[in-house]
CSV table of C-alpha atoms in Angstrom, one decimal:
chain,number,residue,atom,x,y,z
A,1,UNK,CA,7.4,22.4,-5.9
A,2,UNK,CA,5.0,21.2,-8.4
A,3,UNK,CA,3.2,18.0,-7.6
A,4,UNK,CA,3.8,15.1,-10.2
A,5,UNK,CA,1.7,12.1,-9.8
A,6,UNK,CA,1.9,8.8,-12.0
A,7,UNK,CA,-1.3,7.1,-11.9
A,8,UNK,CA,-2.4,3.5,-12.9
A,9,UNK,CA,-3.0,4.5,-16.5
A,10,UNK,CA,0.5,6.4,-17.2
A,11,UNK,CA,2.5,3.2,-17.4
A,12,UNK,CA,4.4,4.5,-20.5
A,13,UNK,CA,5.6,7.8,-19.1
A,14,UNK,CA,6.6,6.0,-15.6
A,15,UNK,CA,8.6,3.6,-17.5
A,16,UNK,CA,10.1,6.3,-19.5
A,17,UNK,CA,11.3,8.3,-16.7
A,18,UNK,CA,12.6,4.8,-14.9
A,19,UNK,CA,14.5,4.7,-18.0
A,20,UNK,CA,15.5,7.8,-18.4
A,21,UNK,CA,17.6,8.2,-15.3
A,22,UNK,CA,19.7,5.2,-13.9
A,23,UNK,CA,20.0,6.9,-10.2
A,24,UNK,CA,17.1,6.9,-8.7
A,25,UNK,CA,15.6,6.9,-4.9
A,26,UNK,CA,12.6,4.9,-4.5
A,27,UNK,CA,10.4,5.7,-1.0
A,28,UNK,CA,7.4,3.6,0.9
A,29,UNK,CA,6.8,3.2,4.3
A,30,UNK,CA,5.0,1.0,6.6
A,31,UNK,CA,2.5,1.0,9.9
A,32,UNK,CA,0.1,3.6,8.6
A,33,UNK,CA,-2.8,2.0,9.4
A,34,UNK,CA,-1.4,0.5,12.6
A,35,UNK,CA,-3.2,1.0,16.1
A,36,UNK,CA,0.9,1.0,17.8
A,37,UNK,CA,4.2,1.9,16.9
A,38,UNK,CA,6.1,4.5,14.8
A,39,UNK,CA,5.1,4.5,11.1
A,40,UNK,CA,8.5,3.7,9.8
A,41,UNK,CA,9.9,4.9,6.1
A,42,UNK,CA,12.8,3.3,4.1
A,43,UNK,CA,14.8,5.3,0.7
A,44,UNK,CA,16.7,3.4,-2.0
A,45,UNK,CA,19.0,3.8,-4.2
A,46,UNK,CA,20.3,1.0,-6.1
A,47,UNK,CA,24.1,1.0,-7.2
A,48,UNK,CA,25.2,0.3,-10.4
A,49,UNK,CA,26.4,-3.5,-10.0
A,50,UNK,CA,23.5,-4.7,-7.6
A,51,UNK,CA,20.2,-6.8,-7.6
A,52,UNK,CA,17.4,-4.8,-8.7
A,53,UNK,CA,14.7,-7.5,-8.6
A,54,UNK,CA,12.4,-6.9,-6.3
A,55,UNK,CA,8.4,-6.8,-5.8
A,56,UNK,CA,6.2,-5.5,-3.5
A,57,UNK,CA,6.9,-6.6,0.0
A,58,UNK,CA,3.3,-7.3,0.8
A,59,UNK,CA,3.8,-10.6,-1.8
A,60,UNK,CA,6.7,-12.3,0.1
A,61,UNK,CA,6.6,-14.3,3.1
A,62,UNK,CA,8.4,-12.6,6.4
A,63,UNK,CA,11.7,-14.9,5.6
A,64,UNK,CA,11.6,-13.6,2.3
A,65,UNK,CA,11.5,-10.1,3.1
A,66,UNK,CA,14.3,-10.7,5.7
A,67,UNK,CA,16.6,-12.1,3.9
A,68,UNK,CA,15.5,-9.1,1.2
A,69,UNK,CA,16.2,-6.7,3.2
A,70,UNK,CA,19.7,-8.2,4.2
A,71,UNK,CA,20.9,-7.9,0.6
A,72,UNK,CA,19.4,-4.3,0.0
A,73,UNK,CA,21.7,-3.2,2.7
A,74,UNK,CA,24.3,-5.0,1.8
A,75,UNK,CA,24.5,-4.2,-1.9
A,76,UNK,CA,22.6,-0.4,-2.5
A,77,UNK,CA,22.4,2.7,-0.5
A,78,UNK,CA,19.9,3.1,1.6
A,79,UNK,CA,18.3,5.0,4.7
A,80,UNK,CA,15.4,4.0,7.2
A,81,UNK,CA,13.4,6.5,9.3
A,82,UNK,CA,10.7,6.6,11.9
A,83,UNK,CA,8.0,8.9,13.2
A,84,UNK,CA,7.2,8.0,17.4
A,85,UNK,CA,3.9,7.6,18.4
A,86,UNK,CA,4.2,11.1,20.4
A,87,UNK,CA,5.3,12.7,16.5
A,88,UNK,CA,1.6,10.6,15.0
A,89,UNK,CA,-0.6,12.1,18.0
A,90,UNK,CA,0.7,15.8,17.4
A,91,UNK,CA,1.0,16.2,13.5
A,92,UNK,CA,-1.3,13.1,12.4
A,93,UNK,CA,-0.2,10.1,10.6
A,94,UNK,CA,0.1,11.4,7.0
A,95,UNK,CA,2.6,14.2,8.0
A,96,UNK,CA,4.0,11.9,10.8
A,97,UNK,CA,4.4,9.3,7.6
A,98,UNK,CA,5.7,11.7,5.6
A,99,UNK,CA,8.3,13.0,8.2
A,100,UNK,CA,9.4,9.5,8.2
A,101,UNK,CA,10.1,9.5,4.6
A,102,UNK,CA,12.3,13.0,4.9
A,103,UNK,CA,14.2,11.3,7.5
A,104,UNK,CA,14.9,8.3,5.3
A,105,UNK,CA,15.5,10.1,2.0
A,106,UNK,CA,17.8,12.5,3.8
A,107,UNK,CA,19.9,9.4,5.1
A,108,UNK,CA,20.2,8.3,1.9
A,109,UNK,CA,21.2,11.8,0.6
A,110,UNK,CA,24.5,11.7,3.3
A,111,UNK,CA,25.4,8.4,2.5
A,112,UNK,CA,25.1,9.3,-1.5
A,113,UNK,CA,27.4,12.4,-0.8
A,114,UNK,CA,30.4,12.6,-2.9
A,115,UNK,CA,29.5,8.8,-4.8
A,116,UNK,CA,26.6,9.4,-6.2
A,117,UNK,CA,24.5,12.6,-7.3
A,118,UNK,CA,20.6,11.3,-7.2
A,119,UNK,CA,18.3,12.4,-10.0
A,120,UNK,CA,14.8,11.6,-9.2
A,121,UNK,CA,13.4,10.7,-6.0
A,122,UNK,CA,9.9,8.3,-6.6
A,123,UNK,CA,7.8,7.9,-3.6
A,124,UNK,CA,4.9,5.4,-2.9
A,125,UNK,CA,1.0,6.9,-3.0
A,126,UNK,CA,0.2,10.6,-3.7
A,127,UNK,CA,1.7,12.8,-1.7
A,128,UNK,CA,5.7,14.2,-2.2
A,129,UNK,CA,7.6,15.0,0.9
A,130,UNK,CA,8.5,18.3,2.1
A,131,UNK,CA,11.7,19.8,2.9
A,132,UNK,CA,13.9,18.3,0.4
A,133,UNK,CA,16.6,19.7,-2.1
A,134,UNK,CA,14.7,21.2,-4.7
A,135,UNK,CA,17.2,20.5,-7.0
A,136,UNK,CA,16.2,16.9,-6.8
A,137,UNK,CA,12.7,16.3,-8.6
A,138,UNK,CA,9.7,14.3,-7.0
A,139,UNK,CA,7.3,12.5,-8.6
A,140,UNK,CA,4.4,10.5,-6.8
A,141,UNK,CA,3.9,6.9,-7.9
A,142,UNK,CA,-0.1,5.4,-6.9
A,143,UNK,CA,0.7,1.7,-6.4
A,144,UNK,CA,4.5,2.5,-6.7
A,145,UNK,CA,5.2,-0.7,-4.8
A,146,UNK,CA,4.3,-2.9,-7.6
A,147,UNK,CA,5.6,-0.7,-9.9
A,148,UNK,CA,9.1,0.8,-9.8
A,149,UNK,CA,12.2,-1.8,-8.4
A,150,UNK,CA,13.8,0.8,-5.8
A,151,UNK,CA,10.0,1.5,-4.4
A,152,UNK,CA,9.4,-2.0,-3.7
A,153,UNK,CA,13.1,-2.8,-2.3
A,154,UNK,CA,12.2,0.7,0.1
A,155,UNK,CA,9.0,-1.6,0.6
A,156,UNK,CA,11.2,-4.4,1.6
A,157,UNK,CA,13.2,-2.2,4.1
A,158,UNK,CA,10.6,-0.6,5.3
A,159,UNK,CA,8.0,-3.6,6.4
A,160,UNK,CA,11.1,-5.2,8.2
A,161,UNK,CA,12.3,-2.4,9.9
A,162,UNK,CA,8.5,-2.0,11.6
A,163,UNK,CA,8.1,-5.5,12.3
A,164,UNK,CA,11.4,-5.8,14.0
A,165,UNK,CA,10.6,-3.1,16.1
A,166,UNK,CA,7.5,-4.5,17.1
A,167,UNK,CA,8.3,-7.7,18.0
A,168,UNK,CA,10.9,-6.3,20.7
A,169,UNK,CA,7.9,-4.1,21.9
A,170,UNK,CA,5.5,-7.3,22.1
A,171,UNK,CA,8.4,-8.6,24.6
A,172,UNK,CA,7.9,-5.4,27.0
A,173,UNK,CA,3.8,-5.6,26.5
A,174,UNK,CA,2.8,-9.3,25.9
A,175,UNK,CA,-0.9,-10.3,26.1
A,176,UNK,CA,-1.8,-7.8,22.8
A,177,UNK,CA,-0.5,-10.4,20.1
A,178,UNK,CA,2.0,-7.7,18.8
A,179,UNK,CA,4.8,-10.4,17.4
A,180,UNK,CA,1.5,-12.0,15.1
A,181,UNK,CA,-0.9,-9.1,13.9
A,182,UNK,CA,2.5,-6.1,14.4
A,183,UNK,CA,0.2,-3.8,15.3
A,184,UNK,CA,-2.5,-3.6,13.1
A,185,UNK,CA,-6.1,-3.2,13.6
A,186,UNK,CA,-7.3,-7.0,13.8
A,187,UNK,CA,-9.8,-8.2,16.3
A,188,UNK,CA,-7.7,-9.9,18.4
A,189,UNK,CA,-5.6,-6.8,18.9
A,190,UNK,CA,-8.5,-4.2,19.8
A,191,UNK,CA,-10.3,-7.3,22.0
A,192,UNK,CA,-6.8,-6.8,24.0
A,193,UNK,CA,-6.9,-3.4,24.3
A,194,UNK,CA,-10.3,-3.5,25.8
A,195,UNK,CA,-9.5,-5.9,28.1
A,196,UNK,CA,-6.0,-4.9,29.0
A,197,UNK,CA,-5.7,-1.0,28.2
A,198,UNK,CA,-3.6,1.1,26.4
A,199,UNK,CA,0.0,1.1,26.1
A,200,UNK,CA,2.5,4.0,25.6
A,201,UNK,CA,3.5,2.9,22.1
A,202,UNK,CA,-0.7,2.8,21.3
A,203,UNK,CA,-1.4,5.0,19.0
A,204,UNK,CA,-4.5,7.7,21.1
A,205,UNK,CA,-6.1,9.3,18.4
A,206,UNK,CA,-6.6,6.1,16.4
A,207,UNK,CA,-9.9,4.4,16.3
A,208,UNK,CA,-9.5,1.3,18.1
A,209,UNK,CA,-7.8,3.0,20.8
A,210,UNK,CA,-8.8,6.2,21.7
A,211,UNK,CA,-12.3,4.6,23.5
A,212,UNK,CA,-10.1,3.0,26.4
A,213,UNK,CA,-8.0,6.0,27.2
């Protein structure tokens, strides 16, 4: 498959192909830069009679995005997926990412069976995910977040999903200030790694981490 990106400058063509097709599935994920956890990847696809007004999670407060997230589910299809910390440390984090993405886009795809035939599939960034229906066309979308309604509600999903799971996992390691920074790489976070060690769901070829194993 032939890779489509839609850069910064190409708003008029992105529009036109939001336009041109009313079901589309719109893909992000979260935790790629994160010292622990999975990377975790949401897929949306709105229905016909729902809210489609939604930005970039990165812009809205965490009771925001919760209660977001609560109506995405409730009103569009959708599917969430996650890569381990064991899948990051043996394919690397973009295919781990990417993995993630299949997973949530394939979801998606078996809830849509029978309702609803997708026609396009947008996903955040560069890169297009492997091992989908060819019959469905990709398209990458650089800043797709803040640009495309159904990337920034998988955005939504996505960033919720991750922190959820991290705050249950800063419950079973406490001391590394997981339920503040959710696992990204802030001082605080690597000062408690040197002083406390690593943790299974620390990521061991990340910087940050791998000098304490």
């Amino acid at each position: 498959m032939s890779k489509k990106i839609f850069s910064i400058d190409q708003k008029d063509q992105l529009e036109q192909l939001v336009f041109s097709f009313s079901d589309l599935i719109g893909v992000d994920e979260a935790g790629r830069g994160c010292l622990a956890g999975p990377v975790v990847a949401a897929a949306v696809l709105f229905s016909p009679d729902g809210p489609r007004r939604y930005r970039d999670s990165k812009t809205l407060s965490a009771k925001r995005r919760a209660a977001l997230s609560d109506e995405i589910k409730q009103h569009h299809i959708y599917g969430i997926g996650f890569a381990s910390v064991e899948e990051i440390t043996k394919i690397n984090i973009l295919w781990a990412a990417l993995l993630a993405m299949n997973r949530a886009v394939k979801t998606v795809l078996e809830k849509a069976e029978g309702v609803v035939q997708p026609q396009y599939i947008l996903v955040d960034g560069n890169q297009i995910i492997p091992k989908l229906p060819e019959s469905i066309p990709q398209a990458a979308v650089i800043k797709g977040d803040d640009r495309v309604a159904q990337i920034a509600a998988a955005s939504i999903l996505a960033k919720v999903a991750r922190d959820n799971w991290v705050i249950e996992a800063a419950k079973e390691y406490p001391g590394y200030g997981l339920e503040s920074h959710k696992g990204y790489s802030t001082k605080l976070h690597k000062d408690s790694i040197a002083q406390l060690g690593v943790t299974p769901i620390h990521r061991p070829t990340f910087a940050g981490v791998k000098e304490h194993l």
